[in-house]
Each structure stands twice: as structure tokens, then as C-alpha cells.
Amino acid sequence: MDSRAAGSGSGDARSPTSDLNMALHECMAALDLFLNNKFSDALASLQAKTKDSMYHALTYATILEMQAMMTFDPQDILNAGNTMKEAQATCQKFRKKSTVADSINNLVHRQSLEHFTEEEIHAEICYAECLLQRAALTFLQDENMVSFIKGGIKVRNSYQTYRELDSLIQSPHYVKGENHLHFEGGVKLGVGAFNLTLSMFPARILRLLEFVGFSGNKEHGLLQLQEGASSYSFRSVLCTMLLLCYHTFMTFVLGTGKGNVEEAERLLKPYLARYPKGAIFLFFAGRIETLKGNIDAAVDRYEECCEAQQYWKQFHHMCYWELMWCFTYKRQWKMAFFYADLLSKENTWSKATYIYMKAAYLSMFGPDDCSPFGDSEVELFRIVPSLKLKIAGKSLPTEKFAIRKARRYLSSNPIPLPVPPLEMMYIWNGYAVIGKCPNLTEGMLETLIEAEEALARSSATELLADDQCVIKLLKGLCLKHLGKISEAEDHFNYIYLNEKKIKYDHYLIPNALLELAILYLDQGRREEAIKLLEKAKQNYKNYSMETRTHFRIQAALHQAKSAPENGMHSGASAVS
């Protein structure tokens, strides 16, 4: 790229370079408003130029996408998707009129450096980012990745563009433009996001993706995002947020709970100092306290987050969800019920899941506890299957799980679930959270022992083995975190040995193998762990939450393959 193309400019206020400077300045100001909870002001400052400026269009759509990502609201997801599509069309106007792969290939390898202006280079990165964010929305709607793979051409175009632009930056012939830092930040965001997320995919999905040219390296992805987060650019906050999501959510919900909480705290600290009332950062502060086992401090942060702004009510619902789990960890069933009830009345993500959780908490009430609103546990469970929702033609995995569990209440003489909130807590990897807090883990174990004793006293049913094995899995996790390794191992093995007796809850067997493998990994028994993980991956299919289990198996395999040959696994590190 020659000095003219690199954007030295001629001082003309109407030049593309000065337009780019102004756009980036205005968009960073809009992001600043957004992070200060001035959501409507941020959107209003951008809207007028969304058809004429690629950065205004992208930033406007990105803010809507962040809202969708944080709320899971189906309408928010739909709006964000449509707006991102419009932003993509705006970016297209500024692109060089030829295919990306051909043009960049010429640019790097044939040294045709005069062909791209700085504005055209930025158009490529913005266009690729629109495609990347549309792919992220698809994943939000469909954890099974079917839609993601079907839309593979669009995703691949984005992936290829980032790869070519990354090659461009490395080229000795590339001359940095005036806004190079913002461009480089965009490349690091895209390369980092693709590498990190692709490295997490289960092997069966990854094989399909590798067939069409995708590959992912977790360590490289984390490094790119860390570099992007530490630089001063338009994308640094997006790199930071993606890393925060990875360390505090993705490693738990789709991993083995080995997120790097210290790194998340380090990333959050400067933003919390700059935006002390910023709802997004208060939310992450709450999540970090939760993961550290400081549940009371987490509750304070989530309540502070709700008080910080009233405009974006759906964001309160994310806090309610986390508060529901905080009180579950503390076994304060009435408070957990209160937040499940609020969600069932105010949020549209999954009525079935919320009503299921209300019924689940009611089932934990003691004989002297009054139902807060006169709700009947059985009646609530019975309406769960009728509340099934489809987003983009797909049912939510958590919702499917809740509906399957609730179906046993449809008979005239239902067999009650033994510990439904504690079972759902496993689906969200809550035992990895309370594992850092011995008193919470001991309390949970006590509740599970009581449930086990109650089950032993009751008449045997056709679902006895299922219910016994659910309790065994959850007890095994508590025992593991309390250092009672041999007992935990016995509990996980019990499930595998009783596989043939399980009637409906077939998800328990691969998950018991997974948990046993993670226990072995923590002891440095790597080869045994890998055998169990391969067995869990290969031998079981068509069970509840299967894709989520496969994500966790993939995370455990990655941990196993990066662990030393002998000795204990080193635990969380900068790339865990």
C-alpha cells in the first residue's frame, strides 16, 4: 500500500481518510455512551449515518448485538440480525469491486500495493466483522451448530478475509495507514474470535468445518484477543468483552470450569474504574465474585447492576438469572423461587425453563413452608411441555431438557423428581462454581444425602435407577470438590455400572464418564482420562444436552493433551 493509499491525506476535510478519522472518533464516543448506560443516546448518535458510514452502521448493529447477547431475548436477536445484515450492505458500498481473496492475494503476493486505499481496507475488516457477528447470533439461537454449518459459506468468507488481512499486516510491503491501530484491532478481534471458538467445537463438528478449510488454535486465539484488548483501538473493548465472556461463562457452560478468573479480574479492573456504574462491567464483576465463591459479594454486585440503569430492563433479567443461581448455591429456595418467578413473568427467552425452575424450587420447600403465590408444584410441572418455544426453528437445549424432565408429572399419579434444581445446576456447571467454597459444597452434599435417604424410604418405581443415578452424579461432584476422591470415583463408576437400568436419563452415563475423566486429569492420570473421554464421545448419542456434553468433552481432551505426561495438572493458566 503506497503512502497515498495508506491515508496520509492532503488536508482536505472531505477526503476518505478524514471521513474515516471522524467516523471512528464518533463511533468511539457512541461506545463510551453505551458503556456509561446511556443506551438510547448511543444509538441516537449513530442512527443518522448508518446508511452512509460503515463504522456508524457496524457500531449501531454491534450495540444491538451486545444487547441480544446479554439478554437472549428472541426479539433482540431478530432485530440485531436484521440490523447487522443492513450494516453489511453499507460496508459493501465501500469495498473494492472485486473478490476479497483475489484482491488481497494480489496485494500480498504480487505486490500490487496501489490497489487498496485505507478506506477499502477498513471496508474489508468491517464487512468481515458483520459476517462474524451474524455467525455469533446464529450460535446463540442454535447450540447444535446446524444453522452455523449450513451458513458455512458466509462464515468461511469472513474467516478467509481475516486470514488474508492478517497476512497483509505481516507483509513487508504493507504501509500502515493513519488509522492502522483500529484496523489491526479489527484483525486481532476476528482472528482471535475464530481461533478461540473453533478450538472449542466438539470433534464431530470440527471435522465438518475443517473439511471446508476452518481450523482453530486456542492459545493463538487468546493471545490475539489479549493483544487486541491491550491496545487503544475501536475494537479493544470488544476484545475485552469476548475474553471476559470466555473466562467467566464459556469455560463453565461449554467447558470444564477451568476459566482464568484472575485474568478476567485484570481485564475488568480498568473498565470498572472508568465506568464504575457501567451495567455491563458490574455484571461481569458479579460473575467474577460468583466464580471466586464470594456469593454474598456477587449478590451485591448484581443488585448494584440492576440499580445502575432502568432503560434496558432486559439486562436486569441477566442479573435475575445469576441471582437465582446464587441463592440456589446458598440453598435459599424461596429467594431462588422469587427470581425464577420474576423471570417467568418478565422475560421471553424460555418460559418453559423458568416455570420448570419455579416448580423445581417449590419441590425443595419444607413441609411447613408456604407456597409464595399458592402455586402448585405438580401443576407448574404439568404446564412446562405446553410452553415449548422455537427460535429460528430450533428448540433451546435447556428447554428440551426441562420438558423431558417435567413429562413425568403428566400422569395422574406422578413420580416426583428427587432434586430438580440441583440437577439443572449441573447442566449449567454450577458444581464447578461452589467447588471453590467448601461450606456451600458441604451444604449441597447434605441436601443430596437427605434426598438419597428419602428415595430409599419411598416405594420402588420404574424410575428408581434414574433418580438414584442423578443423585450419585451430583454427590460425586460434591465429594470430588471436598477432596474425597475415592468416594467420588465410586459414585461416578456406580452410574456407568448401572447403565442398563437407566430408563430415560441416558445423559447421565456419558456425563459420569466425563466427570470421572476430569477427576483423573486433576490427579495426573492422563491416559486413563483420555480413554474415558473417547468412550463418552464415541459410544453414546441422542441424549439430553448432547452438544453441551460434547463441548465439555472437547475442553477436557484439550486439557488432557496440554497436560504434562506425569504428575498433577497445573490448573488454570493464562490460556486455560
PDB file of C-alpha atoms in Angstrom, residues 246-505:
ATOM      1  CA  TYR A 246     -14.741 -16.753  27.638  1.00  0.00           C
ATOM      2  CA  HIS A 247     -13.173 -16.784  31.112  1.00  0.00           C
ATOM      3  CA  THR A 248     -16.404 -16.336  33.090  1.00  0.00           C
ATOM      4  CA  PHE A 249     -19.075 -18.118  31.004  1.00  0.00           C
ATOM      5  CA  MET A 250     -17.871 -20.177  28.043  1.00  0.00           C
ATOM      6  CA  THR A 251     -15.294 -22.145  30.065  1.00  0.00           C
ATOM      7  CA  PHE A 252     -18.061 -23.089  32.501  1.00  0.00           C
ATOM      8  CA  VAL A 253     -21.167 -23.609  30.355  1.00  0.00           C
ATOM      9  CA  LEU A 254     -19.245 -25.164  27.423  1.00  0.00           C
ATOM     10  CA  GLY A 255     -16.102 -26.249  29.257  1.00  0.00           C
ATOM     11  CA  THR A 256     -14.781 -27.918  32.392  1.00  0.00           C
ATOM     12  CA  GLY A 257     -14.856 -24.840  34.629  1.00  0.00           C
ATOM     13  CA  LYS A 258     -11.145 -24.088  34.243  1.00  0.00           C
ATOM     14  CA  GLY A 259     -11.584 -20.409  33.346  1.00  0.00           C
ATOM     15  CA  ASN A 260      -8.886 -17.956  34.372  1.00  0.00           C
ATOM     16  CA  VAL A 261     -10.729 -15.780  36.889  1.00  0.00           C
ATOM     17  CA  GLU A 262      -7.561 -13.804  37.769  1.00  0.00           C
ATOM     18  CA  GLU A 263      -7.141 -12.823  34.104  1.00  0.00           C
ATOM     19  CA  ALA A 264     -10.819 -11.813  33.939  1.00  0.00           C
ATOM     20  CA  GLU A 265     -10.323  -9.595  37.016  1.00  0.00           C
ATOM     21  CA  ARG A 266      -7.231  -7.987  35.462  1.00  0.00           C
ATOM     22  CA  LEU A 267      -9.123  -7.253  32.235  1.00  0.00           C
ATOM     23  CA  LEU A 268     -12.139  -5.836  34.054  1.00  0.00           C
ATOM     24  CA  LYS A 269     -10.312  -3.601  36.537  1.00  0.00           C
ATOM     25  CA  PRO A 270      -9.554  -0.585  34.270  1.00  0.00           C
ATOM     26  CA  TYR A 271     -13.075  -0.609  32.788  1.00  0.00           C
ATOM     27  CA  LEU A 272     -14.696  -0.785  36.218  1.00  0.00           C
ATOM     28  CA  ALA A 273     -12.525   2.187  37.269  1.00  0.00           C
ATOM     29  CA  ARG A 274     -13.564   4.172  34.192  1.00  0.00           C
ATOM     30  CA  TYR A 275     -17.235   3.104  34.254  1.00  0.00           C
ATOM     31  CA  PRO A 276     -17.987   2.483  37.969  1.00  0.00           C
ATOM     32  CA  LYS A 277     -21.731   2.383  37.279  1.00  0.00           C
ATOM     33  CA  GLY A 278     -21.484   0.685  33.880  1.00  0.00           C
ATOM     34  CA  ALA A 279     -24.077  -2.103  33.994  1.00  0.00           C
ATOM     35  CA  ILE A 280     -22.133  -4.475  31.732  1.00  0.00           C
ATOM     36  CA  PHE A 281     -18.996  -4.229  33.869  1.00  0.00           C
ATOM     37  CA  LEU A 282     -20.909  -4.526  37.156  1.00  0.00           C
ATOM     38  CA  PHE A 283     -22.482  -7.686  35.754  1.00  0.00           C
ATOM     39  CA  PHE A 284     -19.067  -9.197  34.967  1.00  0.00           C
ATOM     40  CA  ALA A 285     -17.849  -8.086  38.425  1.00  0.00           C
ATOM     41  CA  GLY A 286     -20.758 -10.066  39.913  1.00  0.00           C
ATOM     42  CA  ARG A 287     -19.919 -13.101  37.823  1.00  0.00           C
ATOM     43  CA  ILE A 288     -16.243 -12.944  38.900  1.00  0.00           C
ATOM     44  CA  GLU A 289     -17.284 -12.795  42.598  1.00  0.00           C
ATOM     45  CA  THR A 290     -19.535 -15.812  41.989  1.00  0.00           C
ATOM     46  CA  LEU A 291     -16.679 -17.794  40.449  1.00  0.00           C
ATOM     47  CA  LYS A 292     -14.417 -16.883  43.376  1.00  0.00           C
ATOM     48  CA  GLY A 293     -17.040 -18.345  45.716  1.00  0.00           C
ATOM     49  CA  ASN A 294     -17.928 -14.920  47.172  1.00  0.00           C
ATOM     50  CA  ILE A 295     -21.673 -15.389  46.739  1.00  0.00           C
ATOM     51  CA  ASP A 296     -22.783 -12.538  49.041  1.00  0.00           C
ATOM     52  CA  ALA A 297     -20.452 -10.099  47.256  1.00  0.00           C
ATOM     53  CA  ALA A 298     -21.808 -11.359  43.914  1.00  0.00           C
ATOM     54  CA  VAL A 299     -25.400 -10.728  45.050  1.00  0.00           C
ATOM     55  CA  ASP A 300     -24.416  -7.149  45.973  1.00  0.00           C
ATOM     56  CA  ARG A 301     -22.850  -6.599  42.542  1.00  0.00           C
ATOM     57  CA  TYR A 302     -25.898  -7.920  40.665  1.00  0.00           C
ATOM     58  CA  GLU A 303     -28.242  -5.752  42.748  1.00  0.00           C
ATOM     59  CA  GLU A 304     -25.973  -2.747  42.092  1.00  0.00           C
ATOM     60  CA  CYS A 305     -26.080  -3.609  38.384  1.00  0.00           C
ATOM     61  CA  CYS A 306     -29.902  -3.541  38.393  1.00  0.00           C
ATOM     62  CA  GLU A 307     -29.945  -0.190  40.220  1.00  0.00           C
ATOM     63  CA  ALA A 308     -27.389   1.361  37.830  1.00  0.00           C
ATOM     64  CA  GLN A 309     -29.847   1.723  34.925  1.00  0.00           C
ATOM     65  CA  GLN A 310     -33.575   1.380  34.270  1.00  0.00           C
ATOM     66  CA  TYR A 311     -33.686   1.901  30.488  1.00  0.00           C
ATOM     67  CA  TRP A 312     -32.548  -1.563  29.422  1.00  0.00           C
ATOM     68  CA  LYS A 313     -34.859  -3.726  31.554  1.00  0.00           C
ATOM     69  CA  GLN A 314     -33.943  -6.950  29.777  1.00  0.00           C
ATOM     70  CA  PHE A 315     -30.449  -6.580  31.178  1.00  0.00           C
ATOM     71  CA  HIS A 316     -31.928  -6.884  34.670  1.00  0.00           C
ATOM     72  CA  HIS A 317     -33.067 -10.339  33.635  1.00  0.00           C
ATOM     73  CA  MET A 318     -29.453 -11.492  33.167  1.00  0.00           C
ATOM     74  CA  CYS A 319     -28.868 -10.411  36.767  1.00  0.00           C
ATOM     75  CA  TYR A 320     -32.042 -12.193  37.919  1.00  0.00           C
ATOM     76  CA  TRP A 321     -30.794 -15.396  36.282  1.00  0.00           C
ATOM     77  CA  GLU A 322     -27.455 -15.117  38.088  1.00  0.00           C
ATOM     78  CA  LEU A 323     -29.165 -14.173  41.373  1.00  0.00           C
ATOM     79  CA  MET A 324     -31.398 -17.249  41.031  1.00  0.00           C
ATOM     80  CA  TRP A 325     -28.277 -19.423  40.889  1.00  0.00           C
ATOM     81  CA  CYS A 326     -26.544 -17.540  43.719  1.00  0.00           C
ATOM     82  CA  PHE A 327     -29.455 -18.344  46.025  1.00  0.00           C
ATOM     83  CA  THR A 328     -29.507 -21.918  44.722  1.00  0.00           C
ATOM     84  CA  TYR A 329     -25.843 -22.285  45.748  1.00  0.00           C
ATOM     85  CA  LYS A 330     -26.825 -20.983  49.205  1.00  0.00           C
ATOM     86  CA  ARG A 331     -29.877 -23.331  49.249  1.00  0.00           C
ATOM     87  CA  GLN A 332     -32.190 -20.394  49.886  1.00  0.00           C
ATOM     88  CA  TRP A 333     -35.039 -21.893  47.895  1.00  0.00           C
ATOM     89  CA  LYS A 334     -37.579 -19.100  48.489  1.00  0.00           C
ATOM     90  CA  MET A 335     -35.233 -16.418  47.153  1.00  0.00           C
ATOM     91  CA  ALA A 336     -34.292 -18.594  44.171  1.00  0.00           C
ATOM     92  CA  PHE A 337     -38.032 -19.145  43.525  1.00  0.00           C
ATOM     93  CA  PHE A 338     -38.588 -15.362  43.680  1.00  0.00           C
ATOM     94  CA  TYR A 339     -36.113 -14.729  40.841  1.00  0.00           C
ATOM     95  CA  ALA A 340     -37.399 -17.652  38.753  1.00  0.00           C
ATOM     96  CA  ASP A 341     -40.879 -16.184  39.178  1.00  0.00           C
ATOM     97  CA  LEU A 342     -39.704 -12.707  38.104  1.00  0.00           C
ATOM     98  CA  LEU A 343     -38.089 -14.197  35.002  1.00  0.00           C
ATOM     99  CA  SER A 344     -41.210 -16.215  34.131  1.00  0.00           C
ATOM    100  CA  LYS A 345     -43.291 -13.014  34.230  1.00  0.00           C
ATOM    101  CA  GLU A 346     -40.893 -10.530  32.617  1.00  0.00           C
ATOM    102  CA  ASN A 347     -38.589 -12.400  30.218  1.00  0.00           C
ATOM    103  CA  THR A 348     -39.422 -14.229  26.991  1.00  0.00           C
ATOM    104  CA  TRP A 349     -36.225 -16.288  26.460  1.00  0.00           C
ATOM    105  CA  SER A 350     -37.705 -19.562  27.756  1.00  0.00           C
ATOM    106  CA  LYS A 351     -40.956 -19.583  29.730  1.00  0.00           C
ATOM    107  CA  ALA A 352     -40.706 -23.382  29.896  1.00  0.00           C
ATOM    108  CA  THR A 353     -37.322 -23.220  31.675  1.00  0.00           C
ATOM    109  CA  TYR A 354     -38.454 -20.516  34.105  1.00  0.00           C
ATOM    110  CA  ILE A 355     -41.692 -22.304  35.044  1.00  0.00           C
ATOM    111  CA  TYR A 356     -39.735 -25.548  35.401  1.00  0.00           C
ATOM    112  CA  MET A 357     -37.333 -23.794  37.799  1.00  0.00           C
ATOM    113  CA  LYS A 358     -40.264 -22.355  39.799  1.00  0.00           C
ATOM    114  CA  ALA A 359     -41.692 -25.859  40.202  1.00  0.00           C
ATOM    115  CA  ALA A 360     -38.209 -27.223  40.963  1.00  0.00           C
ATOM    116  CA  TYR A 361     -37.694 -24.757  43.821  1.00  0.00           C
ATOM    117  CA  LEU A 362     -41.176 -25.453  45.204  1.00  0.00           C
ATOM    118  CA  SER A 363     -40.229 -29.147  45.331  1.00  0.00           C
ATOM    119  CA  MET A 364     -37.391 -28.231  47.726  1.00  0.00           C
ATOM    120  CA  PHE A 365     -39.657 -26.379  50.200  1.00  0.00           C
ATOM    121  CA  GLY A 366     -40.102 -27.985  53.610  1.00  0.00           C
ATOM    122  CA  PRO A 367     -43.481 -29.261  54.877  1.00  0.00           C
ATOM    123  CA  ASP A 368     -44.037 -26.046  56.884  1.00  0.00           C
ATOM    124  CA  ASP A 369     -43.100 -23.675  54.031  1.00  0.00           C
ATOM    125  CA  CYS A 370     -45.973 -21.915  52.300  1.00  0.00           C
ATOM    126  CA  SER A 371     -46.023 -21.631  48.523  1.00  0.00           C
ATOM    127  CA  PRO A 372     -45.428 -17.885  47.877  1.00  0.00           C
ATOM    128  CA  PHE A 373     -48.274 -17.412  45.386  1.00  0.00           C
ATOM    129  CA  GLY A 374     -50.299 -20.518  46.118  1.00  0.00           C
ATOM    130  CA  ASP A 375     -48.574 -22.217  43.168  1.00  0.00           C
ATOM    131  CA  SER A 376     -48.778 -25.988  42.944  1.00  0.00           C
ATOM    132  CA  GLU A 377     -45.501 -27.741  42.157  1.00  0.00           C
ATOM    133  CA  VAL A 378     -47.278 -30.506  40.186  1.00  0.00           C
ATOM    134  CA  GLU A 379     -49.456 -28.083  38.205  1.00  0.00           C
ATOM    135  CA  LEU A 380     -46.441 -25.971  37.279  1.00  0.00           C
ATOM    136  CA  PHE A 381     -44.504 -29.016  36.069  1.00  0.00           C
ATOM    137  CA  ARG A 382     -47.537 -30.092  34.027  1.00  0.00           C
ATOM    138  CA  ILE A 383     -47.700 -26.850  32.032  1.00  0.00           C
ATOM    139  CA  VAL A 384     -43.982 -26.874  31.120  1.00  0.00           C
ATOM    140  CA  PRO A 385     -44.339 -29.019  27.926  1.00  0.00           C
ATOM    141  CA  SER A 386     -47.021 -26.661  26.569  1.00  0.00           C
ATOM    142  CA  LEU A 387     -44.627 -23.688  26.759  1.00  0.00           C
ATOM    143  CA  LYS A 388     -42.125 -25.004  24.207  1.00  0.00           C
ATOM    144  CA  LEU A 389     -40.653 -22.184  22.140  1.00  0.00           C
ATOM    145  CA  LYS A 390     -38.767 -22.279  18.864  1.00  0.00           C
ATOM    146  CA  ILE A 391     -36.147 -19.689  17.947  1.00  0.00           C
ATOM    147  CA  ALA A 392     -35.154 -19.743  14.272  1.00  0.00           C
ATOM    148  CA  GLY A 393     -36.997 -23.065  14.002  1.00  0.00           C
ATOM    149  CA  LYS A 394     -34.942 -24.648  16.805  1.00  0.00           C
ATOM    150  CA  SER A 395     -35.850 -25.535  20.386  1.00  0.00           C
ATOM    151  CA  LEU A 396     -33.466 -24.437  23.114  1.00  0.00           C
ATOM    152  CA  PRO A 397     -31.463 -27.375  24.552  1.00  0.00           C
ATOM    153  CA  THR A 398     -32.178 -26.294  28.161  1.00  0.00           C
ATOM    154  CA  GLU A 399     -35.864 -26.092  27.352  1.00  0.00           C
ATOM    155  CA  LYS A 400     -35.875 -29.575  25.812  1.00  0.00           C
ATOM    156  CA  PHE A 401     -34.217 -30.875  28.973  1.00  0.00           C
ATOM    157  CA  ALA A 402     -36.809 -29.193  31.231  1.00  0.00           C
ATOM    158  CA  ILE A 403     -39.700 -30.545  29.127  1.00  0.00           C
ATOM    159  CA  ARG A 404     -38.341 -34.109  29.205  1.00  0.00           C
ATOM    160  CA  LYS A 405     -37.929 -33.983  32.966  1.00  0.00           C
ATOM    161  CA  ALA A 406     -41.374 -32.417  33.524  1.00  0.00           C
ATOM    162  CA  ARG A 407     -43.215 -35.070  31.483  1.00  0.00           C
ATOM    163  CA  ARG A 408     -43.244 -37.487  34.404  1.00  0.00           C
ATOM    164  CA  TYR A 409     -45.760 -35.182  36.114  1.00  0.00           C
ATOM    165  CA  LEU A 410     -48.328 -35.631  33.320  1.00  0.00           C
ATOM    166  CA  SER A 411     -49.603 -38.925  34.773  1.00  0.00           C
ATOM    167  CA  SER A 412     -52.418 -38.929  37.350  1.00  0.00           C
ATOM    168  CA  ASN A 413     -50.048 -40.326  39.987  1.00  0.00           C
ATOM    169  CA  PRO A 414     -46.698 -38.646  39.171  1.00  0.00           C
ATOM    170  CA  ILE A 415     -43.327 -39.823  40.477  1.00  0.00           C
ATOM    171  CA  PRO A 416     -41.607 -36.691  41.831  1.00  0.00           C
ATOM    172  CA  LEU A 417     -38.145 -35.652  40.671  1.00  0.00           C
ATOM    173  CA  PRO A 418     -35.685 -36.028  43.567  1.00  0.00           C
ATOM    174  CA  VAL A 419     -33.623 -32.777  43.334  1.00  0.00           C
ATOM    175  CA  PRO A 420     -34.636 -30.897  40.136  1.00  0.00           C
ATOM    176  CA  PRO A 421     -32.903 -27.538  40.828  1.00  0.00           C
ATOM    177  CA  LEU A 422     -29.655 -29.301  41.741  1.00  0.00           C
ATOM    178  CA  GLU A 423     -29.813 -31.357  38.555  1.00  0.00           C
ATOM    179  CA  MET A 424     -30.351 -28.227  36.415  1.00  0.00           C
ATOM    180  CA  MET A 425     -27.481 -26.646  38.336  1.00  0.00           C
ATOM    181  CA  TYR A 426     -25.255 -29.389  36.896  1.00  0.00           C
ATOM    182  CA  ILE A 427     -26.401 -28.568  33.351  1.00  0.00           C
ATOM    183  CA  TRP A 428     -25.015 -25.035  33.935  1.00  0.00           C
ATOM    184  CA  ASN A 429     -21.850 -26.435  35.618  1.00  0.00           C
ATOM    185  CA  GLY A 430     -22.719 -24.900  38.984  1.00  0.00           C
ATOM    186  CA  TYR A 431     -20.747 -27.511  40.942  1.00  0.00           C
ATOM    187  CA  ALA A 432     -17.527 -26.144  39.453  1.00  0.00           C
ATOM    188  CA  VAL A 433     -18.586 -22.791  40.955  1.00  0.00           C
ATOM    189  CA  ILE A 434     -19.424 -23.945  44.503  1.00  0.00           C
ATOM    190  CA  GLY A 435     -16.401 -26.276  44.470  1.00  0.00           C
ATOM    191  CA  LYS A 436     -14.280 -23.289  45.492  1.00  0.00           C
ATOM    192  CA  CYS A 437     -16.424 -22.857  48.615  1.00  0.00           C
ATOM    193  CA  PRO A 438     -16.282 -25.894  50.978  1.00  0.00           C
ATOM    194  CA  ASN A 439     -19.165 -24.731  53.187  1.00  0.00           C
ATOM    195  CA  LEU A 440     -21.508 -24.386  50.172  1.00  0.00           C
ATOM    196  CA  THR A 441     -20.378 -27.773  48.812  1.00  0.00           C
ATOM    197  CA  GLU A 442     -20.879 -29.453  52.193  1.00  0.00           C
ATOM    198  CA  GLY A 443     -24.361 -27.932  52.437  1.00  0.00           C
ATOM    199  CA  MET A 444     -25.238 -29.199  48.954  1.00  0.00           C
ATOM    200  CA  LEU A 445     -23.928 -32.666  49.828  1.00  0.00           C
ATOM    201  CA  GLU A 446     -26.107 -32.675  52.945  1.00  0.00           C
ATOM    202  CA  THR A 447     -29.189 -31.894  50.832  1.00  0.00           C
ATOM    203  CA  LEU A 448     -28.292 -34.668  48.378  1.00  0.00           C
ATOM    204  CA  ILE A 449     -27.797 -37.216  51.190  1.00  0.00           C
ATOM    205  CA  GLU A 450     -31.235 -36.290  52.555  1.00  0.00           C
ATOM    206  CA  ALA A 451     -32.752 -36.793  49.076  1.00  0.00           C
ATOM    207  CA  GLU A 452     -30.982 -40.138  48.746  1.00  0.00           C
ATOM    208  CA  GLU A 453     -32.348 -41.276  52.105  1.00  0.00           C
ATOM    209  CA  ALA A 454     -35.873 -40.142  51.174  1.00  0.00           C
ATOM    210  CA  LEU A 455     -35.602 -42.091  47.909  1.00  0.00           C
ATOM    211  CA  ALA A 456     -34.524 -45.221  49.817  1.00  0.00           C
ATOM    212  CA  ARG A 457     -37.550 -44.907  52.138  1.00  0.00           C
ATOM    213  CA  SER A 458     -40.067 -44.493  49.298  1.00  0.00           C
ATOM    214  CA  SER A 459     -41.652 -47.293  47.279  1.00  0.00           C
ATOM    215  CA  ALA A 460     -39.565 -48.501  44.347  1.00  0.00           C
ATOM    216  CA  THR A 461     -40.707 -47.247  40.930  1.00  0.00           C
ATOM    217  CA  GLU A 462     -39.658 -47.836  37.324  1.00  0.00           C
ATOM    218  CA  LEU A 463     -37.607 -44.622  37.584  1.00  0.00           C
ATOM    219  CA  LEU A 464     -35.702 -45.593  40.722  1.00  0.00           C
ATOM    220  CA  ALA A 465     -32.393 -46.237  38.904  1.00  0.00           C
ATOM    221  CA  ASP A 466     -32.647 -42.898  37.047  1.00  0.00           C
ATOM    222  CA  ASP A 467     -33.270 -40.991  40.292  1.00  0.00           C
ATOM    223  CA  GLN A 468     -30.528 -42.837  42.184  1.00  0.00           C
ATOM    224  CA  CYS A 469     -28.018 -42.132  39.427  1.00  0.00           C
ATOM    225  CA  VAL A 470     -28.907 -38.415  39.250  1.00  0.00           C
ATOM    226  CA  ILE A 471     -28.144 -38.129  42.967  1.00  0.00           C
ATOM    227  CA  LYS A 472     -24.964 -40.214  42.600  1.00  0.00           C
ATOM    228  CA  LEU A 473     -23.630 -37.890  39.870  1.00  0.00           C
ATOM    229  CA  LEU A 474     -24.273 -34.743  41.920  1.00  0.00           C
ATOM    230  CA  LYS A 475     -22.928 -36.297  45.136  1.00  0.00           C
ATOM    231  CA  GLY A 476     -19.822 -37.407  43.233  1.00  0.00           C
ATOM    232  CA  LEU A 477     -19.140 -33.821  42.187  1.00  0.00           C
ATOM    233  CA  CYS A 478     -19.506 -32.536  45.765  1.00  0.00           C
ATOM    234  CA  LEU A 479     -17.248 -35.300  47.111  1.00  0.00           C
ATOM    235  CA  LYS A 480     -14.615 -34.529  44.454  1.00  0.00           C
ATOM    236  CA  HIS A 481     -14.532 -30.845  45.367  1.00  0.00           C
ATOM    237  CA  LEU A 482     -14.280 -31.760  49.073  1.00  0.00           C
ATOM    238  CA  GLY A 483     -11.196 -33.876  48.326  1.00  0.00           C
ATOM    239  CA  LYS A 484     -12.921 -37.235  48.903  1.00  0.00           C
ATOM    240  CA  ILE A 485     -11.534 -38.621  45.662  1.00  0.00           C
ATOM    241  CA  SER A 486     -12.062 -42.346  46.204  1.00  0.00           C
ATOM    242  CA  GLU A 487     -15.728 -41.849  47.198  1.00  0.00           C
ATOM    243  CA  ALA A 488     -16.304 -39.549  44.205  1.00  0.00           C
ATOM    244  CA  GLU A 489     -14.786 -42.138  41.888  1.00  0.00           C
ATOM    245  CA  ASP A 490     -17.126 -44.811  43.310  1.00  0.00           C
ATOM    246  CA  HIS A 491     -20.152 -42.584  42.686  1.00  0.00           C
ATOM    247  CA  PHE A 492     -19.253 -41.930  39.039  1.00  0.00           C
ATOM    248  CA  ASN A 493     -18.489 -45.604  38.468  1.00  0.00           C
ATOM    249  CA  TYR A 494     -21.833 -46.602  40.016  1.00  0.00           C
ATOM    250  CA  ILE A 495     -23.648 -44.799  37.183  1.00  0.00           C
ATOM    251  CA  TYR A 496     -21.592 -46.475  34.474  1.00  0.00           C
ATOM    252  CA  LEU A 497     -22.090 -49.902  36.078  1.00  0.00           C
ATOM    253  CA  ASN A 498     -25.873 -49.357  36.280  1.00  0.00           C
ATOM    254  CA  GLU A 499     -26.181 -48.108  32.704  1.00  0.00           C
ATOM    255  CA  LYS A 500     -28.631 -50.839  31.662  1.00  0.00           C
ATOM    256  CA  LYS A 501     -31.060 -49.983  34.493  1.00  0.00           C
ATOM    257  CA  ILE A 502     -31.468 -46.323  33.438  1.00  0.00           C
ATOM    258  CA  LYS A 503     -34.776 -45.846  31.646  1.00  0.00           C
ATOM    259  CA  TYR A 504     -34.818 -42.214  30.448  1.00  0.00           C
ATOM    260  CA  ASP A 505     -31.873 -40.195  31.814  1.00  0.00           C
TER     261      ASP A 505
END
